C-alpha cells in the first residue's frame, strides 16, 4: 500500500502532483504513474523504477491530475501493472491503494460482459465496474462500484467528461487538502497529507465509506 496524490485547481496539474508525490518516497515504491488532463484528453505516463529522475512533466490547460506510487500486491512489478489504470481511450482513470479481496469474482463477471484487461492487477477492474454502473452520473457510478469491492481500499477516479475528481475510501487513508484565498480554490487528495503540507494545512480526513467529489 503506497501513495496517491490528486490535484484539482487553477494551475497546470502535472507539475504539482509530480512535486507532491516525491514527498511520499519515504514509503518506498516499485513503480509510479501520472494521469492528467491535457488539452481536453487524459494522458497517462507510467513506468517501473525511480521517478526522481523523470524530467519535468508538463501539461497545458489541464487543471486536474492523479498520481500514484505502487507497492505491487496483485500482479508483478511491470509497466502494465503500474497505476493509473484506464478504460478504453483513457476515459475512466483510477489510482488505488489496497487489495480488492473479491477481484477474481468481479473480473470474471466483467470478462463475461466483454470487458478487456491490459494488466494483472485488482485495480484495473474498478474502471470497468464504473463503466458498467455508469448511467450518466460519474460520482454515483464510482459510489456503486466502490460498494462492490471487498477489503481495505482507497481510490481516486477521473473521467474524461467530468470536470473534477472523485475519491472514496474504506480501511485505507484518504485526506483532502483545501487551499483557498479570495481569488481561487484548489484541492488536493492524498493517502498522506505530507504530499501537500507545503501547499495547505487545511485538511479533511475522510471517514470509511465517505465519498468526496472535488469540482
Ligand atoms: N493492489 C494494487 C496493486 O497491486 C494496489 C497496490 C498499492 O496499494 O500500491 O496494484
PDB file of N, CA and C and ligand atoms in Angstrom, residues 1-3 68-76 81-83 85 96-100 121-123 153 172, ligand 1:
ATOM      1  N   UNK A   1       0.847  -1.181   0.000  1.00  0.00           N
ATOM      2  CA  UNK A   1       0.000   0.000   0.000  1.00  0.00           C
ATOM      3  C   UNK A   1       0.887   1.237   0.000  1.00  0.00           C
ATOM      4  N   UNK A   2       0.766   2.038  -1.033  1.00  0.00           N
ATOM      5  CA  UNK A   2       1.764   3.089  -1.127  1.00  0.00           C
ATOM      6  C   UNK A   2       1.181   4.499  -1.217  1.00  0.00           C
ATOM      7  N   UNK A   3       1.295   5.179  -2.323  1.00  0.00           N
ATOM      8  CA  UNK A   3       0.888   6.587  -2.304  1.00  0.00           C
ATOM      9  C   UNK A   3      -0.037   7.009  -3.428  1.00  0.00           C
ATOM     10  N   UNK A  68       0.463   8.238  -8.562  1.00  0.00           N
ATOM     11  CA  UNK A  68       0.488   7.036  -7.731  1.00  0.00           C
ATOM     12  C   UNK A  68       1.891   6.472  -7.647  1.00  0.00           C
ATOM     13  N   UNK A  69       2.271   6.036  -6.459  1.00  0.00           N
ATOM     14  CA  UNK A  69       3.487   5.222  -6.319  1.00  0.00           C
ATOM     15  C   UNK A  69       3.030   3.867  -5.789  1.00  0.00           C
ATOM     16  N   UNK A  70       3.476   2.801  -6.439  1.00  0.00           N
ATOM     17  CA  UNK A  70       2.904   1.465  -6.200  1.00  0.00           C
ATOM     18  C   UNK A  70       3.852   0.545  -5.439  1.00  0.00           C
ATOM     19  N   UNK A  71       3.294  -0.212  -4.513  1.00  0.00           N
ATOM     20  CA  UNK A  71       3.916  -1.421  -3.991  1.00  0.00           C
ATOM     21  C   UNK A  71       3.022  -2.538  -4.494  1.00  0.00           C
ATOM     22  N   UNK A  72       3.531  -3.333  -5.401  1.00  0.00           N
ATOM     23  CA  UNK A  72       2.702  -4.372  -6.026  1.00  0.00           C
ATOM     24  C   UNK A  72       2.166  -5.348  -4.983  1.00  0.00           C
ATOM     25  N   UNK A  73       0.859  -5.561  -5.015  1.00  0.00           N
ATOM     26  CA  UNK A  73       0.273  -6.617  -4.183  1.00  0.00           C
ATOM     27  C   UNK A  73      -0.446  -7.644  -5.044  1.00  0.00           C
ATOM     28  N   UNK A  74      -0.987  -7.218  -6.172  1.00  0.00           N
ATOM     29  CA  UNK A  74      -1.716  -8.126  -7.056  1.00  0.00           C
ATOM     30  C   UNK A  74      -1.179  -7.915  -8.469  1.00  0.00           C
ATOM     31  N   UNK A  75      -0.397  -8.863  -8.943  1.00  0.00           N
ATOM     32  CA  UNK A  75       0.264  -8.694 -10.242  1.00  0.00           C
ATOM     33  C   UNK A  75       1.695  -8.239 -10.019  1.00  0.00           C
ATOM     34  N   UNK A  76       2.580  -8.698 -10.916  1.00  0.00           N
ATOM     35  CA  UNK A  76       4.013  -8.421 -10.733  1.00  0.00           C
ATOM     36  C   UNK A  76       4.335  -6.932 -10.922  1.00  0.00           C
ATOM     37  N   UNK A  81       1.243  -3.049 -15.081  1.00  0.00           N
ATOM     38  CA  UNK A  81       0.560  -3.136 -13.788  1.00  0.00           C
ATOM     39  C   UNK A  81       0.659  -1.847 -12.963  1.00  0.00           C
ATOM     40  N   UNK A  82       1.517  -0.927 -13.387  1.00  0.00           N
ATOM     41  CA  UNK A  82       1.632   0.354 -12.663  1.00  0.00           C
ATOM     42  C   UNK A  82       0.334   1.148 -12.833  1.00  0.00           C
ATOM     43  N   UNK A  83       0.057   2.007 -11.880  1.00  0.00           N
ATOM     44  CA  UNK A  83      -1.138   2.862 -11.937  1.00  0.00           C
ATOM     45  C   UNK A  83      -0.732   4.192 -12.567  1.00  0.00           C
ATOM     46  N   UNK A  85      -4.710   3.098 -13.882  1.00  0.00           N
ATOM     47  CA  UNK A  85      -5.321   2.140 -14.802  1.00  0.00           C
ATOM     48  C   UNK A  85      -6.507   2.822 -15.468  1.00  0.00           C
ATOM     49  N   UNK A  96      -5.245   3.650  -6.990  1.00  0.00           N
ATOM     50  CA  UNK A  96      -5.818   2.822  -5.928  1.00  0.00           C
ATOM     51  C   UNK A  96      -4.745   2.380  -4.948  1.00  0.00           C
ATOM     52  N   UNK A  97      -5.083   2.419  -3.680  1.00  0.00           N
ATOM     53  CA  UNK A  97      -4.262   1.792  -2.636  1.00  0.00           C
ATOM     54  C   UNK A  97      -5.098   0.703  -2.004  1.00  0.00           C
ATOM     55  N   UNK A  98      -4.487  -0.457  -1.784  1.00  0.00           N
ATOM     56  CA  UNK A  98      -5.197  -1.517  -1.080  1.00  0.00           C
ATOM     57  C   UNK A  98      -5.246  -2.806  -1.863  1.00  0.00           C
ATOM     58  N   UNK A  99      -6.110  -3.700  -1.400  1.00  0.00           N
ATOM     59  CA  UNK A  99      -6.253  -5.011  -2.042  1.00  0.00           C
ATOM     60  C   UNK A  99      -7.751  -5.316  -2.150  1.00  0.00           C
ATOM     61  N   UNK A 100      -8.208  -5.602  -3.376  1.00  0.00           N
ATOM     62  CA  UNK A 100      -9.624  -5.940  -3.577  1.00  0.00           C
ATOM     63  C   UNK A 100      -9.747  -7.454  -3.424  1.00  0.00           C
ATOM     64  N   UNK A 121      -3.636  -6.602 -12.454  1.00  0.00           N
ATOM     65  CA  UNK A 121      -3.974  -6.024 -11.145  1.00  0.00           C
ATOM     66  C   UNK A 121      -5.440  -6.180 -10.772  1.00  0.00           C
ATOM     67  N   UNK A 122      -5.669  -6.075  -9.471  1.00  0.00           N
ATOM     68  CA  UNK A 122      -7.039  -5.951  -8.972  1.00  0.00           C
ATOM     69  C   UNK A 122      -7.601  -4.566  -9.337  1.00  0.00           C
ATOM     70  N   UNK A 123      -6.727  -3.562  -9.310  1.00  0.00           N
ATOM     71  CA  UNK A 123      -7.138  -2.168  -9.545  1.00  0.00           C
ATOM     72  C   UNK A 123      -7.877  -1.979 -10.866  1.00  0.00           C
ATOM     73  N   UNK A 153      -9.581  -0.414   0.957  1.00  0.00           N
ATOM     74  CA  UNK A 153      -9.248   0.235  -0.309  1.00  0.00           C
ATOM     75  C   UNK A 153      -9.476   1.747  -0.260  1.00  0.00           C
ATOM     76  N   UNK A 172      -8.354   2.345   4.431  1.00  0.00           N
ATOM     77  CA  UNK A 172      -7.090   2.817   3.878  1.00  0.00           C
ATOM     78  C   UNK A 172      -7.229   4.348   3.805  1.00  0.00           C
TER      79      UNK A 172
HETATM   80  N1  LIG B   1      -3.427  -3.797  -5.247  1.00  0.00           N
HETATM   81  C1  LIG B   1      -2.929  -2.734  -6.067  1.00  0.00           C
HETATM   82  C2  LIG B   1      -1.808  -3.214  -6.963  1.00  0.00           C
HETATM   83  O1  LIG B   1      -1.231  -4.240  -6.735  1.00  0.00           O
HETATM   84  C3  LIG B   1      -2.538  -1.502  -5.253  1.00  0.00           C
HETATM   85  C4  LIG B   1      -1.153  -1.524  -4.683  1.00  0.00           C
HETATM   86  C5  LIG B   1      -0.830  -0.294  -3.823  1.00  0.00           C
HETATM   87  O2  LIG B   1      -1.551  -0.029  -2.863  1.00  0.00           O
HETATM   88  O3  LIG B   1       0.197   0.352  -4.111  1.00  0.00           O
HETATM   89  O4  LIG B   1      -1.521  -2.557  -7.924  1.00  0.00           O
END
